[in-house]
Amino acid sequence: MLYIWPSTNGSSGVNSNDYSEMQLYMQLVNDYQVLCQSRLVLTNVAEPLKMSPNESANLSGMISVRTKSNTRHLTINVTDTNPDRAALIANTVAGVFAKVVVENMGTGMVKIIDQAVAPERPSSPNVKRNLVSGALLGLLFGGGLALLI
């Protein structure tokens, strides 16, 4: 999870706690959500992870970025077959993104407040749900077929 906050002094020279400036940063979070998945960020993520060209091409499809409304928080989610690798990619995206914002945007700072942790169990496929769904569909199909014969 990333937190976006203004620089020490705003562009207006007014204390950064000024309400209009805080509103500006809340709006910037939406722009940052898109920037997180930009080629500029993803290219710089693929290099340190030593990803093959094929893997780096699929990187944008693996990453989703969410915001909570009326906050300056970004959450980066990565879906991968290897949970440790997913956590590594998420942490690398966060670090590269924070660096890109500071170096290229000049509109505040990004602080990583939570590191990604590999989940203990996969988020998908849900084996129990798929098994129950398949059994129910099989029973319905079998029952319908039995009525026809």
mmCIF file with all atom_site columns, C-alpha atoms in Angstrom:
data_model
loop_
_atom_site.group_PDB
_atom_site.id
_atom_site.type_symbol
_atom_site.label_atom_id
_atom_site.label_alt_id
_atom_site.label_comp_id
_atom_site.label_asym_id
_atom_site.label_entity_id
_atom_site.label_seq_id
_atom_site.pdbx_PDB_ins_code
_atom_site.Cartn_x
_atom_site.Cartn_y
_atom_site.Cartn_z
_atom_site.occupancy
_atom_site.B_iso_or_equiv
_atom_site.pdbx_formal_charge
_atom_site.auth_seq_id
_atom_site.auth_comp_id
_atom_site.auth_asym_id
_atom_site.auth_atom_id
_atom_site.pdbx_PDB_model_num
ATOM 1   C CA . MET A 1 1   ? 0.000   0.000   0.000   1.00 0.00 ? 1   MET A CA 1
ATOM 2   C CA . LEU A 1 2   ? 1.269   3.430   -0.928  1.00 0.00 ? 2   LEU A CA 1
ATOM 3   C CA . TYR A 1 3   ? 0.453   6.783   0.641   1.00 0.00 ? 3   TYR A CA 1
ATOM 4   C CA . ILE A 1 4   ? 0.592   10.015  -1.361  1.00 0.00 ? 4   ILE A CA 1
ATOM 5   C CA . TRP A 1 5   ? 1.380   13.221  0.500   1.00 0.00 ? 5   TRP A CA 1
ATOM 6   C CA . PRO A 1 6   ? 2.286   16.761  -0.490  1.00 0.00 ? 6   PRO A CA 1
ATOM 7   C CA . SER A 1 7   ? 5.768   18.175  -0.417  1.00 0.00 ? 7   SER A CA 1
ATOM 8   C CA . THR A 1 8   ? 6.803   20.363  2.531   1.00 0.00 ? 8   THR A CA 1
ATOM 9   C CA . ASN A 1 9   ? 5.655   23.583  0.889   1.00 0.00 ? 9   ASN A CA 1
ATOM 10  C CA . GLY A 1 10  ? 2.959   23.675  -1.741  1.00 0.00 ? 10  GLY A CA 1
ATOM 11  C CA . SER A 1 11  ? 3.316   25.364  -5.085  1.00 0.00 ? 11  SER A CA 1
ATOM 12  C CA . SER A 1 12  ? 1.385   28.327  -3.716  1.00 0.00 ? 12  SER A CA 1
ATOM 13  C CA . GLY A 1 13  ? 3.880   28.850  -0.886  1.00 0.00 ? 13  GLY A CA 1
ATOM 14  C CA . VAL A 1 14  ? 1.083   28.143  1.589   1.00 0.00 ? 14  VAL A CA 1
ATOM 15  C CA . ASN A 1 15  ? 1.400   25.455  4.230   1.00 0.00 ? 15  ASN A CA 1
ATOM 16  C CA . SER A 1 16  ? 0.775   22.064  2.632   1.00 0.00 ? 16  SER A CA 1
ATOM 17  C CA . ASN A 1 17  ? -2.195  21.473  4.939   1.00 0.00 ? 17  ASN A CA 1
ATOM 18  C CA . ASP A 1 18  ? -4.215  23.921  2.839   1.00 0.00 ? 18  ASP A CA 1
ATOM 19  C CA . TYR A 1 19  ? -7.532  22.260  1.929   1.00 0.00 ? 19  TYR A CA 1
ATOM 20  C CA . SER A 1 20  ? -7.376  22.968  -1.817  1.00 0.00 ? 20  SER A CA 1
ATOM 21  C CA . GLU A 1 21  ? -3.901  21.506  -2.021  1.00 0.00 ? 21  GLU A CA 1
ATOM 22  C CA . MET A 1 22  ? -5.064  18.381  -0.185  1.00 0.00 ? 22  MET A CA 1
ATOM 23  C CA . GLN A 1 23  ? -7.901  18.064  -2.714  1.00 0.00 ? 23  GLN A CA 1
ATOM 24  C CA . LEU A 1 24  ? -5.349  18.307  -5.514  1.00 0.00 ? 24  LEU A CA 1
ATOM 25  C CA . TYR A 1 25  ? -3.390  15.394  -4.091  1.00 0.00 ? 25  TYR A CA 1
ATOM 26  C CA . MET A 1 26  ? -6.530  13.314  -3.719  1.00 0.00 ? 26  MET A CA 1
ATOM 27  C CA . GLN A 1 27  ? -7.217  13.898  -7.419  1.00 0.00 ? 27  GLN A CA 1
ATOM 28  C CA . LEU A 1 28  ? -3.626  13.040  -8.302  1.00 0.00 ? 28  LEU A CA 1
ATOM 29  C CA . VAL A 1 29  ? -4.126  9.606   -6.767  1.00 0.00 ? 29  VAL A CA 1
ATOM 30  C CA . ASN A 1 30  ? -6.344  8.736   -9.742  1.00 0.00 ? 30  ASN A CA 1
ATOM 31  C CA . ASP A 1 31  ? -3.573  9.790   -12.119 1.00 0.00 ? 31  ASP A CA 1
ATOM 32  C CA . TYR A 1 32  ? -1.071  7.795   -10.105 1.00 0.00 ? 32  TYR A CA 1
ATOM 33  C CA . GLN A 1 33  ? -3.289  4.738   -10.401 1.00 0.00 ? 33  GLN A CA 1
ATOM 34  C CA . VAL A 1 34  ? -2.817  4.873   -14.176 1.00 0.00 ? 34  VAL A CA 1
ATOM 35  C CA . LEU A 1 35  ? 0.876   5.778   -13.919 1.00 0.00 ? 35  LEU A CA 1
ATOM 36  C CA . CYS A 1 36  ? 1.505   2.670   -11.792 1.00 0.00 ? 36  CYS A CA 1
ATOM 37  C CA . GLN A 1 37  ? 0.687   0.501   -14.813 1.00 0.00 ? 37  GLN A CA 1
ATOM 38  C CA . SER A 1 38  ? 2.458   2.669   -17.380 1.00 0.00 ? 38  SER A CA 1
ATOM 39  C CA . ARG A 1 39  ? 5.229   1.443   -19.638 1.00 0.00 ? 39  ARG A CA 1
ATOM 40  C CA . LEU A 1 40  ? 7.663   3.794   -17.867 1.00 0.00 ? 40  LEU A CA 1
ATOM 41  C CA . VAL A 1 41  ? 7.094   2.031   -14.543 1.00 0.00 ? 41  VAL A CA 1
ATOM 42  C CA . LEU A 1 42  ? 6.723   -1.522  -15.870 1.00 0.00 ? 42  LEU A CA 1
ATOM 43  C CA . THR A 1 43  ? 9.895   -1.335  -17.969 1.00 0.00 ? 43  THR A CA 1
ATOM 44  C CA . ASN A 1 44  ? 11.822  -0.344  -14.865 1.00 0.00 ? 44  ASN A CA 1
ATOM 45  C CA . VAL A 1 45  ? 10.180  -3.195  -12.932 1.00 0.00 ? 45  VAL A CA 1
ATOM 46  C CA . ALA A 1 46  ? 11.115  -5.885  -15.463 1.00 0.00 ? 46  ALA A CA 1
ATOM 47  C CA . GLU A 1 47  ? 14.826  -5.016  -15.468 1.00 0.00 ? 47  GLU A CA 1
ATOM 48  C CA . PRO A 1 48  ? 15.740  -5.712  -11.799 1.00 0.00 ? 48  PRO A CA 1
ATOM 49  C CA . LEU A 1 49  ? 13.556  -8.831  -11.780 1.00 0.00 ? 49  LEU A CA 1
ATOM 50  C CA . LYS A 1 50  ? 15.418  -10.114 -14.858 1.00 0.00 ? 50  LYS A CA 1
ATOM 51  C CA . MET A 1 51  ? 12.174  -10.931 -16.630 1.00 0.00 ? 51  MET A CA 1
ATOM 52  C CA . SER A 1 52  ? 12.178  -12.358 -20.131 1.00 0.00 ? 52  SER A CA 1
ATOM 53  C CA . PRO A 1 53  ? 10.611  -10.218 -22.885 1.00 0.00 ? 53  PRO A CA 1
ATOM 54  C CA . ASN A 1 54  ? 7.572   -12.515 -22.849 1.00 0.00 ? 54  ASN A CA 1
ATOM 55  C CA . GLU A 1 55  ? 7.146   -12.153 -19.085 1.00 0.00 ? 55  GLU A CA 1
ATOM 56  C CA . SER A 1 56  ? 7.567   -8.390  -19.152 1.00 0.00 ? 56  SER A CA 1
ATOM 57  C CA . ALA A 1 57  ? 4.958   -8.121  -21.920 1.00 0.00 ? 57  ALA A CA 1
ATOM 58  C CA . ASN A 1 58  ? 2.462   -9.877  -19.625 1.00 0.00 ? 58  ASN A CA 1
ATOM 59  C CA . LEU A 1 59  ? 3.326   -7.712  -16.632 1.00 0.00 ? 59  LEU A CA 1
ATOM 60  C CA . SER A 1 60  ? 0.541   -5.154  -17.099 1.00 0.00 ? 60  SER A CA 1
ATOM 61  C CA . GLY A 1 61  ? -2.064  -7.925  -17.153 1.00 0.00 ? 61  GLY A CA 1
ATOM 62  C CA . MET A 1 62  ? -0.765  -9.256  -13.839 1.00 0.00 ? 62  MET A CA 1
ATOM 63  C CA . ILE A 1 63  ? -1.028  -5.941  -11.991 1.00 0.00 ? 63  ILE A CA 1
ATOM 64  C CA . SER A 1 64  ? -4.099  -4.119  -10.747 1.00 0.00 ? 64  SER A CA 1
ATOM 65  C CA . VAL A 1 65  ? -4.071  -0.868  -8.799  1.00 0.00 ? 65  VAL A CA 1
ATOM 66  C CA . ARG A 1 66  ? -6.933  0.234   -6.581  1.00 0.00 ? 66  ARG A CA 1
ATOM 67  C CA . THR A 1 67  ? -7.716  3.352   -4.614  1.00 0.00 ? 67  THR A CA 1
ATOM 68  C CA . LYS A 1 68  ? -10.098 3.849   -1.740  1.00 0.00 ? 68  LYS A CA 1
ATOM 69  C CA . SER A 1 69  ? -12.411 6.766   -2.406  1.00 0.00 ? 69  SER A CA 1
ATOM 70  C CA . ASN A 1 70  ? -11.579 10.008  -0.628  1.00 0.00 ? 70  ASN A CA 1
ATOM 71  C CA . THR A 1 71  ? -8.150  8.783   0.456   1.00 0.00 ? 71  THR A CA 1
ATOM 72  C CA . ARG A 1 72  ? -4.619  9.138   -0.802  1.00 0.00 ? 72  ARG A CA 1
ATOM 73  C CA . HIS A 1 73  ? -3.896  5.405   -0.624  1.00 0.00 ? 73  HIS A CA 1
ATOM 74  C CA . LEU A 1 74  ? -3.019  3.137   -3.542  1.00 0.00 ? 74  LEU A CA 1
ATOM 75  C CA . THR A 1 75  ? -3.061  -0.647  -3.283  1.00 0.00 ? 75  THR A CA 1
ATOM 76  C CA . ILE A 1 76  ? -1.087  -2.695  -5.812  1.00 0.00 ? 76  ILE A CA 1
ATOM 77  C CA . ASN A 1 77  ? -2.248  -6.274  -6.414  1.00 0.00 ? 77  ASN A CA 1
ATOM 78  C CA . VAL A 1 78  ? -0.320  -8.806  -8.481  1.00 0.00 ? 78  VAL A CA 1
ATOM 79  C CA . THR A 1 79  ? -1.681  -12.135 -9.722  1.00 0.00 ? 79  THR A CA 1
ATOM 80  C CA . ASP A 1 80  ? 0.904   -14.804 -10.467 1.00 0.00 ? 80  ASP A CA 1
ATOM 81  C CA . THR A 1 81  ? 1.201   -18.586 -10.237 1.00 0.00 ? 81  THR A CA 1
ATOM 82  C CA . ASN A 1 82  ? 4.010   -18.165 -7.692  1.00 0.00 ? 82  ASN A CA 1
ATOM 83  C CA . PRO A 1 83  ? 2.910   -16.245 -4.555  1.00 0.00 ? 83  PRO A CA 1
ATOM 84  C CA . ASP A 1 84  ? 6.453   -15.244 -3.569  1.00 0.00 ? 84  ASP A CA 1
ATOM 85  C CA . ARG A 1 85  ? 7.069   -13.866 -7.036  1.00 0.00 ? 85  ARG A CA 1
ATOM 86  C CA . ALA A 1 86  ? 3.745   -11.969 -6.911  1.00 0.00 ? 86  ALA A CA 1
ATOM 87  C CA . ALA A 1 87  ? 4.828   -10.288 -3.658  1.00 0.00 ? 87  ALA A CA 1
ATOM 88  C CA . LEU A 1 88  ? 8.246   -9.471  -5.141  1.00 0.00 ? 88  LEU A CA 1
ATOM 89  C CA . ILE A 1 89  ? 6.654   -7.924  -8.238  1.00 0.00 ? 89  ILE A CA 1
ATOM 90  C CA . ALA A 1 90  ? 4.217   -5.870  -6.118  1.00 0.00 ? 90  ALA A CA 1
ATOM 91  C CA . ASN A 1 91  ? 7.021   -4.547  -3.918  1.00 0.00 ? 91  ASN A CA 1
ATOM 92  C CA . THR A 1 92  ? 9.172   -3.754  -6.953  1.00 0.00 ? 92  THR A CA 1
ATOM 93  C CA . VAL A 1 93  ? 6.294   -1.912  -8.664  1.00 0.00 ? 93  VAL A CA 1
ATOM 94  C CA . ALA A 1 94  ? 5.745   0.140   -5.499  1.00 0.00 ? 94  ALA A CA 1
ATOM 95  C CA . GLY A 1 95  ? 9.418   1.072   -5.238  1.00 0.00 ? 95  GLY A CA 1
ATOM 96  C CA . VAL A 1 96  ? 9.812   1.940   -8.913  1.00 0.00 ? 96  VAL A CA 1
ATOM 97  C CA . PHE A 1 97  ? 6.554   3.900   -8.931  1.00 0.00 ? 97  PHE A CA 1
ATOM 98  C CA . ALA A 1 98  ? 7.590   5.963   -5.892  1.00 0.00 ? 98  ALA A CA 1
ATOM 99  C CA . LYS A 1 99  ? 10.898  6.770   -7.579  1.00 0.00 ? 99  LYS A CA 1
ATOM 100 C CA . VAL A 1 100 ? 9.218   7.712   -10.894 1.00 0.00 ? 100 VAL A CA 1
ATOM 101 C CA . VAL A 1 101 ? 6.787   10.068  -9.137  1.00 0.00 ? 101 VAL A CA 1
ATOM 102 C CA . VAL A 1 102 ? 9.540   11.900  -7.274  1.00 0.00 ? 102 VAL A CA 1
ATOM 103 C CA . GLU A 1 103 ? 11.886  12.105  -10.281 1.00 0.00 ? 103 GLU A CA 1
ATOM 104 C CA . ASN A 1 104 ? 9.373   12.883  -13.036 1.00 0.00 ? 104 ASN A CA 1
ATOM 105 C CA . MET A 1 105 ? 6.224   14.363  -11.552 1.00 0.00 ? 105 MET A CA 1
ATOM 106 C CA . GLY A 1 106 ? 7.508   16.829  -8.960  1.00 0.00 ? 106 GLY A CA 1
ATOM 107 C CA . THR A 1 107 ? 4.080   16.865  -7.322  1.00 0.00 ? 107 THR A CA 1
ATOM 108 C CA . GLY A 1 108 ? 4.669   15.391  -3.902  1.00 0.00 ? 108 GLY A CA 1
ATOM 109 C CA . MET A 1 109 ? 5.981   12.215  -2.457  1.00 0.00 ? 109 MET A CA 1
ATOM 110 C CA . VAL A 1 110 ? 4.972   8.573   -2.259  1.00 0.00 ? 110 VAL A CA 1
ATOM 111 C CA . LYS A 1 111 ? 5.585   6.516   0.859   1.00 0.00 ? 111 LYS A CA 1
ATOM 112 C CA . ILE A 1 112 ? 5.353   2.727   0.951   1.00 0.00 ? 112 ILE A CA 1
ATOM 113 C CA . ILE A 1 113 ? 3.404   1.981   4.131   1.00 0.00 ? 113 ILE A CA 1
ATOM 114 C CA . ASP A 1 114 ? 2.848   -1.775  3.685   1.00 0.00 ? 114 ASP A CA 1
ATOM 115 C CA . GLN A 1 115 ? 5.096   -4.252  1.906   1.00 0.00 ? 115 GLN A CA 1
ATOM 116 C CA . ALA A 1 116 ? 3.434   -7.040  -0.065  1.00 0.00 ? 116 ALA A CA 1
ATOM 117 C CA . VAL A 1 117 ? 3.469   -10.438 1.614   1.00 0.00 ? 117 VAL A CA 1
ATOM 118 C CA . ALA A 1 118 ? 3.023   -13.731 -0.230  1.00 0.00 ? 118 ALA A CA 1
ATOM 119 C CA . PRO A 1 119 ? -0.380  -15.275 0.556   1.00 0.00 ? 119 PRO A CA 1
ATOM 120 C CA . GLU A 1 120 ? -0.457  -18.629 2.337   1.00 0.00 ? 120 GLU A CA 1
ATOM 121 C CA . ARG A 1 121 ? -2.980  -20.097 -0.082  1.00 0.00 ? 121 ARG A CA 1
ATOM 122 C CA . PRO A 1 122 ? -3.902  -19.299 -3.672  1.00 0.00 ? 122 PRO A CA 1
ATOM 123 C CA . SER A 1 123 ? -6.662  -16.809 -4.372  1.00 0.00 ? 123 SER A CA 1
ATOM 124 C CA . SER A 1 124 ? -7.775  -18.853 -7.366  1.00 0.00 ? 124 SER A CA 1
ATOM 125 C CA . PRO A 1 125 ? -8.859  -21.347 -8.451  1.00 0.00 ? 125 PRO A CA 1
ATOM 126 C CA . ASN A 1 126 ? -11.239 -22.027 -5.581  1.00 0.00 ? 126 ASN A CA 1
ATOM 127 C CA . VAL A 1 127 ? -11.198 -25.820 -5.699  1.00 0.00 ? 127 VAL A CA 1
ATOM 128 C CA . LYS A 1 128 ? -14.115 -26.354 -3.293  1.00 0.00 ? 128 LYS A CA 1
ATOM 129 C CA . ARG A 1 129 ? -16.394 -23.937 -5.130  1.00 0.00 ? 129 ARG A CA 1
ATOM 130 C CA . ASN A 1 130 ? -15.477 -25.370 -8.520  1.00 0.00 ? 130 ASN A CA 1
ATOM 131 C CA . LEU A 1 131 ? -16.026 -28.932 -7.269  1.00 0.00 ? 131 LEU A CA 1
ATOM 132 C CA . VAL A 1 132 ? -19.464 -28.135 -5.832  1.00 0.00 ? 132 VAL A CA 1
ATOM 133 C CA . SER A 1 133 ? -20.465 -26.186 -8.962  1.00 0.00 ? 133 SER A CA 1
ATOM 134 C CA . GLY A 1 134 ? -19.353 -29.042 -11.211 1.00 0.00 ? 134 GLY A CA 1
ATOM 135 C CA . ALA A 1 135 ? -21.207 -31.620 -9.119  1.00 0.00 ? 135 ALA A CA 1
ATOM 136 C CA . LEU A 1 136 ? -24.431 -29.581 -9.175  1.00 0.00 ? 136 LEU A CA 1
ATOM 137 C CA . LEU A 1 137 ? -24.208 -28.978 -12.909 1.00 0.00 ? 137 LEU A CA 1
ATOM 138 C CA . GLY A 1 138 ? -23.505 -32.678 -13.457 1.00 0.00 ? 138 GLY A CA 1
ATOM 139 C CA . LEU A 1 139 ? -26.548 -33.652 -11.393 1.00 0.00 ? 139 LEU A CA 1
ATOM 140 C CA . LEU A 1 140 ? -28.769 -31.177 -13.233 1.00 0.00 ? 140 LEU A CA 1
ATOM 141 C CA . PHE A 1 141 ? -27.497 -32.281 -16.627 1.00 0.00 ? 141 PHE A CA 1
ATOM 142 C CA . GLY A 1 142 ? -27.776 -35.970 -15.683 1.00 0.00 ? 142 GLY A CA 1
ATOM 143 C CA . GLY A 1 143 ? -31.294 -35.490 -14.292 1.00 0.00 ? 143 GLY A CA 1
ATOM 144 C CA . GLY A 1 144 ? -32.397 -33.605 -17.388 1.00 0.00 ? 144 GLY A CA 1
ATOM 145 C CA . LEU A 1 145 ? -30.940 -36.272 -19.635 1.00 0.00 ? 145 LEU A CA 1
ATOM 146 C CA . ALA A 1 146 ? -32.661 -39.032 -17.616 1.00 0.00 ? 146 ALA A CA 1
ATOM 147 C CA . LEU A 1 147 ? -36.028 -37.297 -18.031 1.00 0.00 ? 147 LEU A CA 1
ATOM 148 C CA . LEU A 1 148 ? -35.563 -37.100 -21.788 1.00 0.00 ? 148 LEU A CA 1
ATOM 149 C CA . ILE A 1 149 ? -34.700 -40.787 -22.156 1.00 0.00 ? 149 ILE A CA 1
#
